[in-house]
mmCIF file of C-alpha atoms and ligand atoms in Angstrom:
data_model
loop_
_atom_site.group_PDB
_atom_site.id
_atom_site.type_symbol
_atom_site.label_atom_id
_atom_site.label_comp_id
_atom_site.label_asym_id
_atom_site.label_seq_id
_atom_site.Cartn_x
_atom_site.Cartn_y
_atom_site.Cartn_z
ATOM 1 C CA MET A 1 -15.578 11.831 -15.803
ATOM 2 C CA VAL A 2 -12.022 13.030 -16.434
ATOM 3 C CA VAL A 3 -11.675 15.019 -19.680
ATOM 4 C CA LEU A 4 -8.084 15.263 -20.938
ATOM 5 C CA THR A 5 -6.812 17.310 -23.879
ATOM 6 C CA PRO A 6 -5.050 15.265 -26.612
ATOM 7 C CA THR A 7 -1.339 16.226 -26.848
ATOM 8 C CA VAL A 8 1.661 14.803 -28.745
ATOM 9 C CA LEU A 9 3.122 11.622 -27.275
ATOM 10 C CA PRO A 10 6.862 10.885 -27.533
ATOM 11 C CA PRO A 11 7.695 7.511 -29.207
ATOM 12 C CA ILE A 12 7.411 4.977 -26.359
ATOM 13 C CA ALA A 13 6.948 1.172 -26.644
ATOM 14 C CA ASP A 14 3.447 -0.122 -25.933
ATOM 15 C CA GLU A 15 3.725 -3.612 -24.425
ATOM 16 C CA PRO A 16 0.559 -5.663 -23.942
ATOM 17 C CA LEU A 17 -0.992 -5.623 -20.479
ATOM 18 C CA PRO A 18 -0.443 -9.094 -18.942
ATOM 19 C CA PRO A 19 -3.474 -10.853 -17.381
ATOM 20 C CA SER A 20 -3.682 -10.305 -13.633
ATOM 21 C CA GLY A 21 -5.333 -13.600 -12.733
ATOM 22 C CA ALA A 22 -7.270 -11.814 -9.976
ATOM 23 C CA GLY A 23 -10.776 -10.410 -9.670
ATOM 24 C CA LEU A 24 -11.857 -7.163 -8.040
ATOM 25 C CA PRO A 25 -12.043 -7.187 -4.235
ATOM 26 C CA THR A 26 -15.234 -7.294 -2.218
ATOM 27 C CA ALA A 27 -15.811 -5.340 0.990
ATOM 28 C CA GLU A 28 -15.667 -8.688 2.855
ATOM 29 C CA GLN A 29 -12.157 -9.248 1.527
ATOM 30 C CA LEU A 30 -10.951 -5.712 2.125
ATOM 31 C CA ASP A 31 -12.355 -5.013 5.577
ATOM 32 C CA PRO A 32 -10.257 -7.553 7.517
ATOM 33 C CA GLN A 33 -7.140 -6.429 5.655
ATOM 34 C CA ILE A 34 -7.892 -2.792 6.496
ATOM 35 C CA ALA A 35 -8.514 -3.709 10.151
ATOM 36 C CA GLN A 36 -5.148 -5.492 10.264
ATOM 37 C CA ALA A 37 -3.349 -2.490 8.719
ATOM 38 C CA LEU A 38 -5.054 -0.102 11.154
ATOM 39 C CA ALA A 39 -4.028 -2.295 14.098
ATOM 40 C CA LEU A 40 -0.418 -1.924 12.939
ATOM 41 C CA VAL A 41 -0.799 1.869 12.637
ATOM 42 C CA GLU A 42 -2.330 2.005 16.112
ATOM 43 C CA ARG A 43 0.599 0.019 17.436
ATOM 44 C CA MET A 44 2.900 2.842 16.196
ATOM 45 C CA LEU A 45 0.986 5.619 17.974
ATOM 46 C CA PRO A 46 2.589 5.576 21.453
ATOM 47 C CA GLN A 47 6.122 5.607 20.057
ATOM 48 C CA PHE A 48 5.468 8.102 17.266
ATOM 49 C CA ASP A 49 3.364 10.566 19.169
ATOM 50 C CA GLN A 50 6.181 13.097 19.728
ATOM 51 C CA TRP A 51 8.566 11.820 17.081
ATOM 52 C CA PHE A 52 8.443 10.440 13.548
ATOM 53 C CA PRO A 53 9.594 7.057 12.239
ATOM 54 C CA ALA A 54 13.003 6.969 10.494
ATOM 55 C CA PRO A 55 12.856 6.555 6.689
ATOM 56 C CA SER A 56 13.560 2.826 6.935
ATOM 57 C CA SER A 57 13.763 0.289 9.716
ATOM 58 C CA GLU A 58 16.697 -1.636 11.158
ATOM 59 C CA SER A 59 15.825 -5.280 11.813
ATOM 60 C CA ASN A 60 12.196 -4.247 11.142
ATOM 61 C CA ILE A 61 12.182 -1.531 13.842
ATOM 62 C CA TYR A 62 11.842 2.156 13.020
ATOM 63 C CA SER A 63 13.853 4.470 15.270
ATOM 64 C CA PRO A 64 12.211 7.732 16.356
ATOM 65 C CA ILE A 65 13.510 10.893 14.635
ATOM 66 C CA ASP A 66 12.714 14.625 14.643
ATOM 67 C CA ASN A 67 10.938 16.349 11.748
ATOM 68 C CA VAL A 68 14.087 16.593 9.619
ATOM 69 C CA GLU A 69 13.881 13.921 6.905
ATOM 70 C CA TRP A 70 12.319 13.920 3.426
ATOM 71 C CA THR A 71 10.002 11.163 4.645
ATOM 72 C CA ASN A 72 8.250 12.698 7.675
ATOM 73 C CA GLY A 73 5.047 13.485 5.766
ATOM 74 C CA PHE A 74 4.347 9.803 5.162
ATOM 75 C CA TRP A 75 3.674 9.152 8.846
ATOM 76 C CA THR A 76 1.408 12.205 9.028
ATOM 77 C CA GLY A 77 -0.351 10.982 5.869
ATOM 78 C CA MET A 78 -0.918 7.629 7.595
ATOM 79 C CA VAL A 79 -2.381 9.451 10.596
ATOM 80 C CA TRP A 80 -4.828 11.332 8.328
ATOM 81 C CA LEU A 81 -5.771 8.119 6.516
ATOM 82 C CA ALA A 82 -6.344 6.391 9.864
ATOM 83 C CA TRP A 83 -8.553 9.324 10.891
ATOM 84 C CA GLU A 84 -10.544 9.043 7.668
ATOM 85 C CA PHE A 85 -10.937 5.274 8.135
ATOM 86 C CA THR A 86 -11.905 5.391 11.806
ATOM 87 C CA GLY A 87 -13.101 8.925 12.628
ATOM 88 C CA GLU A 88 -11.221 8.602 15.946
ATOM 89 C CA ALA A 89 -10.331 11.980 17.493
ATOM 90 C CA ARG A 90 -6.847 10.885 18.630
ATOM 91 C CA TYR A 91 -5.717 10.685 14.989
ATOM 92 C CA ARG A 92 -7.062 14.147 14.228
ATOM 93 C CA THR A 93 -5.380 15.582 17.316
ATOM 94 C CA LEU A 94 -2.042 14.082 16.327
ATOM 95 C CA GLY A 95 -2.441 15.210 12.709
ATOM 96 C CA GLU A 96 -3.089 18.776 13.872
ATOM 97 C CA ARG A 97 0.008 18.676 16.081
ATOM 98 C CA HIS A 98 2.058 17.548 13.115
ATOM 99 C CA VAL A 99 0.786 20.487 11.060
ATOM 100 C CA SER A 100 2.344 22.888 13.598
ATOM 101 C CA SER A 101 5.600 20.959 13.379
ATOM 102 C CA PHE A 102 5.570 21.193 9.567
ATOM 103 C CA ALA A 103 4.717 24.909 9.705
ATOM 104 C CA GLN A 104 7.726 25.507 11.958
ATOM 105 C CA ARG A 105 9.940 23.369 9.717
ATOM 106 C CA ALA A 106 9.034 25.371 6.598
ATOM 107 C CA HIS A 107 9.368 28.685 8.433
ATOM 108 C CA GLU A 108 12.800 27.838 9.855
ATOM 109 C CA ARG A 109 13.952 26.123 6.628
ATOM 110 C CA ILE A 110 14.880 22.956 8.508
ATOM 111 C CA ASN A 111 16.279 20.649 5.833
ATOM 112 C CA THR A 112 14.010 22.028 3.123
ATOM 113 C CA ASP A 113 16.774 22.419 0.513
ATOM 114 C CA HIS A 114 15.436 19.669 -1.782
ATOM 115 C CA HIS A 115 12.441 18.889 -3.981
ATOM 116 C CA ASP A 116 10.765 16.511 -1.526
ATOM 117 C CA LEU A 117 8.797 19.434 -0.107
ATOM 118 C CA GLY A 118 5.930 17.976 -2.138
ATOM 119 C CA PHE A 119 5.993 14.641 -0.323
ATOM 120 C CA LEU A 120 6.370 16.438 2.993
ATOM 121 C CA TYR A 121 3.614 19.047 2.728
ATOM 122 C CA THR A 122 1.002 17.432 0.457
ATOM 123 C CA LEU A 123 0.375 14.617 2.928
ATOM 124 C CA SER A 124 0.558 16.747 6.064
ATOM 125 C CA ALA A 125 -0.302 20.451 5.792
ATOM 126 C CA CYS A 126 -2.338 20.355 2.551
ATOM 127 C CA ALA A 127 -4.221 17.240 3.677
ATOM 128 C CA ALA A 128 -5.089 19.048 6.936
ATOM 129 C CA HIS A 129 -6.355 22.024 4.977
ATOM 130 C CA ARG A 130 -8.511 19.742 2.810
ATOM 131 C CA LEU A 131 -9.829 17.575 5.644
ATOM 132 C CA ILE A 132 -10.353 20.007 8.516
ATOM 133 C CA GLY A 133 -9.918 23.431 6.908
ATOM 134 C CA SER A 134 -6.621 24.053 8.733
ATOM 135 C CA VAL A 135 -5.442 27.612 7.992
ATOM 136 C CA GLU A 136 -2.060 26.810 9.526
ATOM 137 C CA GLY A 137 -1.877 23.885 7.076
ATOM 138 C CA ARG A 138 -2.700 26.108 4.108
ATOM 139 C CA ASP A 139 -0.068 28.686 5.115
ATOM 140 C CA ALA A 140 2.571 25.997 5.669
ATOM 141 C CA GLY A 141 1.715 24.360 2.325
ATOM 142 C CA LEU A 142 2.096 27.682 0.516
ATOM 143 C CA ASP A 143 5.390 28.414 2.292
ATOM 144 C CA ALA A 144 6.691 25.013 1.120
ATOM 145 C CA ALA A 145 5.340 25.529 -2.420
ATOM 146 C CA ARG A 146 7.202 28.841 -2.709
ATOM 147 C CA GLN A 147 10.422 27.108 -1.652
ATOM 148 C CA LEU A 148 9.784 24.340 -4.195
ATOM 149 C CA LEU A 149 9.135 26.892 -6.954
ATOM 150 C CA ALA A 150 12.495 28.510 -6.134
ATOM 151 C CA ARG A 151 14.129 25.213 -7.178
ATOM 152 C CA PHE A 152 12.778 25.545 -10.740
ATOM 153 C CA ASP A 153 15.481 26.382 -13.262
ATOM 154 C CA PRO A 154 13.761 28.205 -16.145
ATOM 155 C CA VAL A 155 16.528 27.487 -18.683
ATOM 156 C CA ALA A 156 16.716 23.747 -17.981
ATOM 157 C CA GLY A 157 12.943 23.641 -17.425
ATOM 158 C CA VAL A 158 13.313 21.333 -14.420
ATOM 159 C CA ILE A 159 13.038 21.404 -10.652
ATOM 160 C CA GLN A 160 16.471 20.644 -9.245
ATOM 161 C CA ALA A 161 16.160 17.558 -7.075
ATOM 162 C CA TRP A 162 18.870 17.897 -4.506
ATOM 163 C CA GLY A 163 21.375 20.275 -3.034
ATOM 164 C CA ASP A 164 22.135 23.948 -3.196
ATOM 165 C CA MET A 165 21.011 25.623 -6.433
ATOM 166 C CA ARG A 166 24.590 26.807 -7.051
ATOM 167 C CA ASP A 167 26.106 23.333 -6.647
ATOM 168 C CA PRO A 168 27.618 22.503 -10.077
ATOM 169 C CA GLU A 169 27.224 18.755 -9.387
ATOM 170 C CA GLN A 170 23.470 19.045 -8.850
ATOM 171 C CA ARG A 171 22.420 21.906 -11.133
ATOM 172 C CA GLY A 172 19.849 20.880 -13.726
ATOM 173 C CA ARG A 173 19.448 17.389 -12.236
ATOM 174 C CA MET A 174 15.898 16.072 -12.251
ATOM 175 C CA ILE A 175 14.653 12.747 -10.897
ATOM 176 C CA ILE A 176 11.567 10.643 -11.597
ATOM 177 C CA ASP A 177 10.428 10.748 -7.954
ATOM 178 C CA CYS A 178 9.716 14.482 -8.417
ATOM 179 C CA ASN A 179 6.509 13.700 -10.301
ATOM 180 C CA LEU A 180 4.945 13.175 -6.872
ATOM 181 C CA ASN A 181 6.241 16.555 -5.681
ATOM 182 C CA LEU A 182 4.458 18.426 -8.479
ATOM 183 C CA PRO A 183 0.958 18.197 -6.941
ATOM 184 C CA LEU A 184 2.087 20.743 -4.306
ATOM 185 C CA LEU A 185 2.724 23.271 -7.086
ATOM 186 C CA TYR A 186 -0.648 22.653 -8.771
ATOM 187 C CA TRP A 187 -2.306 22.967 -5.366
ATOM 188 C CA ALA A 188 -0.560 26.303 -4.723
ATOM 189 C CA SER A 189 -1.792 27.703 -8.059
ATOM 190 C CA ALA A 190 -5.326 26.562 -7.294
ATOM 191 C CA GLN A 191 -5.145 28.176 -3.837
ATOM 192 C CA THR A 192 -3.616 31.491 -4.888
ATOM 193 C CA GLY A 193 -4.579 31.964 -8.539
ATOM 194 C CA ASP A 194 -0.862 32.469 -9.270
ATOM 195 C CA ASP A 195 -0.072 30.443 -12.419
ATOM 196 C CA ARG A 196 3.682 30.415 -11.871
ATOM 197 C CA PHE A 197 3.447 27.291 -9.703
ATOM 198 C CA ALA A 198 1.442 25.271 -12.249
ATOM 199 C CA ASP A 199 3.527 26.609 -15.162
ATOM 200 C CA ALA A 200 6.713 25.291 -13.541
ATOM 201 C CA ALA A 201 5.016 21.948 -12.836
ATOM 202 C CA ASN A 202 3.821 21.711 -16.458
ATOM 203 C CA ARG A 203 7.288 22.429 -17.810
ATOM 204 C CA HIS A 204 8.941 19.935 -15.454
ATOM 205 C CA LEU A 205 6.398 17.241 -16.367
ATOM 206 C CA ALA A 206 7.019 17.784 -20.088
ATOM 207 C CA ARG A 207 10.794 17.435 -19.500
ATOM 208 C CA ALA A 208 10.214 14.283 -17.423
ATOM 209 C CA ALA A 209 8.167 12.738 -20.246
ATOM 210 C CA ARG A 210 10.870 13.528 -22.831
ATOM 211 C CA LEU A 211 13.990 12.771 -20.821
ATOM 212 C CA LEU A 212 13.243 10.337 -17.989
ATOM 213 C CA VAL A 213 11.065 7.940 -20.021
ATOM 214 C CA ARG A 214 13.051 5.761 -22.422
ATOM 215 C CA SER A 215 11.702 4.514 -25.751
ATOM 216 C CA ASP A 216 11.155 0.981 -24.332
ATOM 217 C CA ALA A 217 8.886 2.432 -21.590
ATOM 218 C CA SER A 218 11.492 1.934 -18.874
ATOM 219 C CA THR A 219 12.762 4.961 -16.937
ATOM 220 C CA TYR A 220 15.941 6.687 -15.905
ATOM 221 C CA HIS A 221 16.071 7.471 -12.213
ATOM 222 C CA THR A 222 17.822 10.801 -12.790
ATOM 223 C CA PHE A 223 18.663 13.023 -15.760
ATOM 224 C CA TYR A 224 20.950 16.065 -16.135
ATOM 225 C CA VAL A 225 19.996 19.099 -18.218
ATOM 226 C CA ASP A 226 22.490 21.864 -19.062
ATOM 227 C CA THR A 227 21.413 24.992 -17.215
ATOM 228 C CA VAL A 228 23.210 27.338 -19.641
ATOM 229 C CA SER A 229 22.015 25.922 -22.979
ATOM 230 C CA GLY A 230 18.932 24.043 -21.759
ATOM 231 C CA GLN A 231 20.182 20.989 -23.710
ATOM 232 C CA PRO A 232 19.703 17.440 -22.312
ATOM 233 C CA ARG A 233 22.959 15.927 -21.055
ATOM 234 C CA HIS A 234 22.590 12.331 -19.859
ATOM 235 C CA GLY A 235 20.625 9.944 -17.685
ATOM 236 C CA SER A 236 22.035 8.097 -14.680
ATOM 237 C CA THR A 237 20.873 6.153 -11.692
ATOM 238 C CA HIS A 238 21.161 6.931 -8.000
ATOM 239 C CA GLN A 239 19.359 4.052 -6.307
ATOM 240 C CA GLY A 240 19.011 1.578 -9.184
ATOM 241 C CA PHE A 241 21.224 -1.295 -10.389
ATOM 242 C CA SER A 242 22.801 0.595 -13.312
ATOM 243 C CA ASP A 243 22.375 3.731 -15.383
ATOM 244 C CA ASP A 244 20.451 1.833 -18.052
ATOM 245 C CA SER A 245 18.363 -0.460 -15.815
ATOM 246 C CA SER A 246 14.982 0.549 -14.398
ATOM 247 C CA TRP A 247 14.942 1.080 -10.638
ATOM 248 C CA ALA A 248 11.607 -0.450 -9.606
ATOM 249 C CA ARG A 249 10.573 2.389 -7.306
ATOM 250 C CA GLY A 250 11.469 4.927 -9.978
ATOM 251 C CA GLN A 251 9.192 3.117 -12.425
ATOM 252 C CA ALA A 252 6.453 3.109 -9.761
ATOM 253 C CA TRP A 253 6.925 6.858 -9.107
ATOM 254 C CA GLY A 254 6.592 7.261 -12.872
ATOM 255 C CA ILE A 255 3.352 5.276 -13.144
ATOM 256 C CA TYR A 256 1.698 7.133 -10.292
ATOM 257 C CA GLY A 257 3.284 10.515 -11.040
ATOM 258 C CA PHE A 258 2.323 10.614 -14.718
ATOM 259 C CA ALA A 259 -1.212 9.412 -13.940
ATOM 260 C CA LEU A 260 -1.604 12.243 -11.409
ATOM 261 C CA GLY A 261 0.123 14.619 -13.831
ATOM 262 C CA ALA A 262 -2.485 13.815 -16.497
ATOM 263 C CA ARG A 263 -5.289 14.874 -14.214
ATOM 264 C CA LEU A 264 -3.479 17.922 -12.821
ATOM 265 C CA SER A 265 -2.225 19.248 -16.173
ATOM 266 C CA GLY A 266 -5.260 18.069 -18.161
ATOM 267 C CA GLU A 267 -2.961 16.539 -20.828
ATOM 268 C CA ALA A 268 -3.892 13.089 -22.188
ATOM 269 C CA ARG A 269 -0.347 12.099 -23.161
ATOM 270 C CA TYR A 270 0.615 11.699 -19.512
ATOM 271 C CA ALA A 271 -2.157 9.137 -18.987
ATOM 272 C CA GLU A 272 -0.837 7.243 -22.003
ATOM 273 C CA ILE A 273 2.726 7.387 -20.661
ATOM 274 C CA ALA A 274 1.520 6.115 -17.264
ATOM 275 C CA ARG A 275 -0.244 3.234 -19.073
ATOM 276 C CA ARG A 276 2.881 2.256 -21.015
ATOM 277 C CA LEU A 277 5.101 2.496 -17.924
ATOM 278 C CA ALA A 278 2.577 0.351 -16.052
ATOM 279 C CA ASN A 279 2.599 -2.371 -18.712
ATOM 280 C CA HIS A 280 6.416 -2.385 -18.730
ATOM 281 C CA PHE A 281 6.390 -2.756 -14.922
ATOM 282 C CA LEU A 282 3.692 -5.460 -14.831
ATOM 283 C CA ASN A 283 5.480 -7.525 -17.504
ATOM 284 C CA ARG A 284 8.568 -7.736 -15.282
ATOM 285 C CA LEU A 285 7.022 -8.918 -12.017
ATOM 286 C CA PRO A 286 7.972 -12.157 -10.285
ATOM 287 C CA ASP A 287 5.199 -14.758 -9.917
ATOM 288 C CA ASP A 288 3.887 -13.343 -6.642
ATOM 289 C CA GLY A 289 3.316 -9.914 -8.243
ATOM 290 C CA ILE A 290 5.774 -8.040 -5.974
ATOM 291 C CA CYS A 291 8.670 -6.415 -7.837
ATOM 292 C CA CYS A 292 12.338 -6.925 -7.113
ATOM 293 C CA TRP A 293 14.123 -3.683 -6.192
ATOM 294 C CA ASP A 294 15.257 -3.186 -9.810
ATOM 295 C CA LEU A 295 13.309 -4.448 -12.818
ATOM 296 C CA ILE A 296 16.459 -6.019 -14.261
ATOM 297 C CA PHE A 297 15.845 -8.819 -11.740
ATOM 298 C CA THR A 298 13.117 -11.421 -12.072
ATOM 299 C CA ASP A 299 11.904 -14.520 -10.231
ATOM 300 C CA ASN A 300 15.126 -16.415 -10.752
ATOM 301 C CA ASP A 301 17.327 -13.823 -9.070
ATOM 302 C CA GLU A 302 18.195 -14.062 -5.399
ATOM 303 C CA THR A 303 17.690 -10.402 -4.633
ATOM 304 C CA PRO A 304 15.333 -8.480 -2.331
ATOM 305 C CA ARG A 305 11.857 -7.384 -3.333
ATOM 306 C CA ASP A 306 10.741 -3.793 -2.820
ATOM 307 C CA SER A 307 7.307 -3.927 -1.209
ATOM 308 C CA SER A 308 7.249 -0.108 -1.100
ATOM 309 C CA ALA A 309 7.546 0.124 -4.899
ATOM 310 C CA ALA A 310 4.732 -2.419 -5.179
ATOM 311 C CA ALA A 311 2.471 -0.302 -2.934
ATOM 312 C CA ILE A 312 3.238 2.889 -4.913
ATOM 313 C CA ALA A 313 2.571 1.071 -8.192
ATOM 314 C CA ALA A 314 -0.775 -0.217 -6.855
ATOM 315 C CA CYS A 315 -1.861 3.376 -6.125
ATOM 316 C CA GLY A 316 -0.652 4.408 -9.576
ATOM 317 C CA LEU A 317 -2.631 1.617 -11.247
ATOM 318 C CA LEU A 318 -5.758 2.698 -9.368
ATOM 319 C CA GLU A 319 -5.260 6.324 -10.396
ATOM 320 C CA LEU A 320 -4.705 5.181 -13.984
ATOM 321 C CA ALA A 321 -7.893 3.086 -13.855
ATOM 322 C CA ASP A 322 -9.714 6.167 -12.606
ATOM 323 C CA ILE A 323 -8.674 8.428 -15.474
ATOM 324 C CA LEU A 324 -9.349 5.907 -18.263
ATOM 325 C CA PRO A 325 -12.743 6.214 -19.999
ATOM 326 C CA VAL A 326 -15.475 4.126 -18.329
ATOM 327 C CA SER A 327 -15.849 2.164 -21.602
ATOM 328 C CA ASP A 328 -12.147 1.137 -21.640
ATOM 329 C CA PRO A 329 -11.796 -2.554 -20.586
ATOM 330 C CA ALA A 330 -8.266 -1.815 -19.312
ATOM 331 C CA ARG A 331 -9.866 0.242 -16.538
ATOM 332 C CA GLU A 332 -11.008 -2.873 -14.712
ATOM 333 C CA ALA A 333 -7.839 -4.751 -15.637
ATOM 334 C CA TYR A 334 -5.618 -2.184 -13.865
ATOM 335 C CA GLY A 335 -7.930 -2.340 -10.847
ATOM 336 C CA ARG A 336 -7.544 -6.141 -10.796
ATOM 337 C CA TRP A 337 -3.752 -5.833 -10.982
ATOM 338 C CA ALA A 338 -3.743 -3.310 -8.130
ATOM 339 C CA TRP A 339 -5.806 -5.681 -6.005
ATOM 340 C CA ARG A 340 -3.560 -8.633 -6.815
ATOM 341 C CA ILE A 341 -0.557 -6.654 -5.569
ATOM 342 C CA VAL A 342 -2.310 -5.296 -2.468
ATOM 343 C CA ALA A 343 -3.751 -8.703 -1.561
ATOM 344 C CA GLN A 344 -0.291 -10.261 -1.806
ATOM 345 C CA LEU A 345 1.250 -7.487 0.305
ATOM 346 C CA GLY A 346 -1.403 -8.158 2.952
ATOM 347 C CA GLN A 347 -0.828 -11.909 2.871
ATOM 348 C CA ALA A 348 2.937 -12.178 2.767
ATOM 349 C CA TYR A 349 4.564 -8.807 3.510
ATOM 350 C CA LEU A 350 2.817 -7.471 6.634
ATOM 351 C CA ALA A 351 4.815 -6.946 9.810
ATOM 352 C CA PRO A 352 3.979 -9.277 12.713
ATOM 353 C CA MET A 353 2.452 -7.778 15.875
ATOM 354 C CA GLU A 354 5.581 -8.770 17.842
ATOM 355 C CA GLY A 355 9.128 -7.777 16.939
ATOM 356 C CA SER A 356 8.388 -4.835 14.639
ATOM 357 C CA ASN A 357 6.823 -1.370 14.709
ATOM 358 C CA ALA A 358 6.175 -1.124 10.973
ATOM 359 C CA VAL A 359 3.327 -2.025 8.618
ATOM 360 C CA LEU A 360 4.987 -3.518 5.511
ATOM 361 C CA LEU A 361 8.223 -5.481 5.606
ATOM 362 C CA HIS A 362 10.627 -6.320 2.754
ATOM 363 C CA GLY A 363 11.237 -2.957 1.155
ATOM 364 C CA VAL A 364 14.526 -1.514 -0.083
ATOM 365 C CA TYR A 365 15.550 2.071 0.563
ATOM 366 C CA HIS A 366 18.956 2.418 -1.120
ATOM 367 C CA MET A 367 20.624 -0.759 -2.363
ATOM 368 C CA PRO A 368 23.840 0.853 -3.725
ATOM 369 C CA ASN A 369 24.422 2.454 -0.288
ATOM 370 C CA LYS A 370 23.307 -0.764 1.477
ATOM 371 C CA ALA A 371 20.774 1.309 3.457
ATOM 372 C CA GLY A 372 17.396 -0.127 4.427
ATOM 373 C CA VAL A 373 17.781 -3.344 2.448
ATOM 374 C CA ASP A 374 14.992 -5.867 3.079
ATOM 375 C CA GLU A 375 13.512 -3.492 5.646
ATOM 376 C CA ALA A 376 10.309 -1.561 6.205
ATOM 377 C CA CYS A 377 10.159 1.855 4.494
ATOM 378 C CA ILE A 378 7.747 4.445 5.852
ATOM 379 C CA TRP A 379 6.491 5.475 2.385
ATOM 380 C CA GLY A 380 5.658 1.808 1.686
ATOM 381 C CA ASP A 381 3.452 1.821 4.786
ATOM 382 C CA TYR A 382 1.750 5.036 3.632
ATOM 383 C CA PHE A 383 1.044 3.854 0.082
ATOM 384 C CA TYR A 384 -0.202 0.459 1.290
ATOM 385 C CA LEU A 385 -2.772 2.253 3.437
ATOM 386 C CA GLU A 386 -3.637 4.649 0.594
ATOM 387 C CA ALA A 387 -4.132 1.713 -1.797
ATOM 388 C CA LEU A 388 -6.535 0.102 0.690
ATOM 389 C CA MET A 389 -8.433 3.399 0.978
ATOM 390 C CA ARG A 390 -8.647 3.710 -2.802
ATOM 391 C CA LEU A 391 -9.893 0.125 -3.158
ATOM 392 C CA ARG A 392 -12.498 0.453 -0.410
ATOM 393 C CA ARG A 393 -13.950 3.935 -0.895
ATOM 394 C CA VAL A 394 -14.653 6.577 -3.480
ATOM 395 C CA TRP A 395 -11.936 8.844 -2.144
ATOM 396 C CA ARG A 396 -10.222 12.032 -3.239
ATOM 397 C CA PRO A 397 -6.458 11.514 -2.920
ATOM 398 C CA TYR A 398 -4.466 14.141 -1.007
ATOM 399 C CA TRP A 399 -2.416 14.607 -4.198
ATOM 400 C CA LEU A 400 -5.371 16.012 -6.137
HETATM 401 N N1 LIG B 501 12.323 9.546 -3.221
HETATM 402 C C1 LIG B 501 13.405 8.773 -2.715
HETATM 403 C C2 LIG B 501 13.132 7.339 -2.739
HETATM 404 O O1 LIG B 501 12.157 6.883 -3.310
HETATM 405 O O2 LIG B 501 13.921 6.629 -2.148
#
């Protein structure tokens, strides 16, 4: 049972949870879908043995890249999930090789000047430490956590998302995606007994709840805080439709990130925020349950879906279901919604065996930049696999 401490909730709209129209999955339903997903992961192995998949595909094909992007940990996370599903030694061997690559990357500071160290190291080095007791993984995770902590601005109370800490354009800028980078800091405190990591994560999470979540339970993608006065400046988007719309993946990062934040900080208000963000998200889905790339769009708009946001949201709904009291009827309802989304992804969004090297098609990386539009996104593949793991097993997520 998860015991959370009651804390003060900012004023945020509480929309009703729409009916999912789905039941909970059986093992007979899940097992073929898992087998299909694992076949697609296996298909990636020969090409992504030495290299990593690019963040998004081109014409549904990922190019091979070095360990230099913010997204490399998702492939390693898929390798660890495949190892947990199958127990096959080749996945463990590859995962261990990746840990050395991530250790070198942290040590040499290869493109580590951003907050996505959490995505990178939680799913690779920290997962290896959890699963196989990798000391190299623990050391690499702590190296990355120290670099992430150095991005915390104590006056603004936020972790700066991007760029050099002296860059006036980026100083004090936080983004909703960072909620998924915070688990690395909580992990580092648990490993070392040094509270500075968790204290920074707690302060960032409190700022995210106040500044990134709007009163109608939608979210800003990014928000600027003055680093001299500590005063909030303004919200804006980076990958969404407009500054005041809700970028679908941002809302999904919010659902999952606040649900994890509730468990990691022990504060009940974050579970409540995750619930309200989830209801806002679910009330804006097209009929097939897979969001458009920005929640301003609905069924009637001719615009791409973002399957990756759907997969993240499904994991968030399952985490939310997990932290609600067993007596709460919404617990099962969020599980049913997660299954409806995952079932639909499996039916209509999976890559074919020929002509692609991805798992999930029809994601959107960066619409304003016209990058990775209606393409596979490697984090979508990871979260689809994680959602299947969560639905099938009692499983401790790498984030916790
Ligand atoms: N964290 C960057 C993205 O979701 O595209």
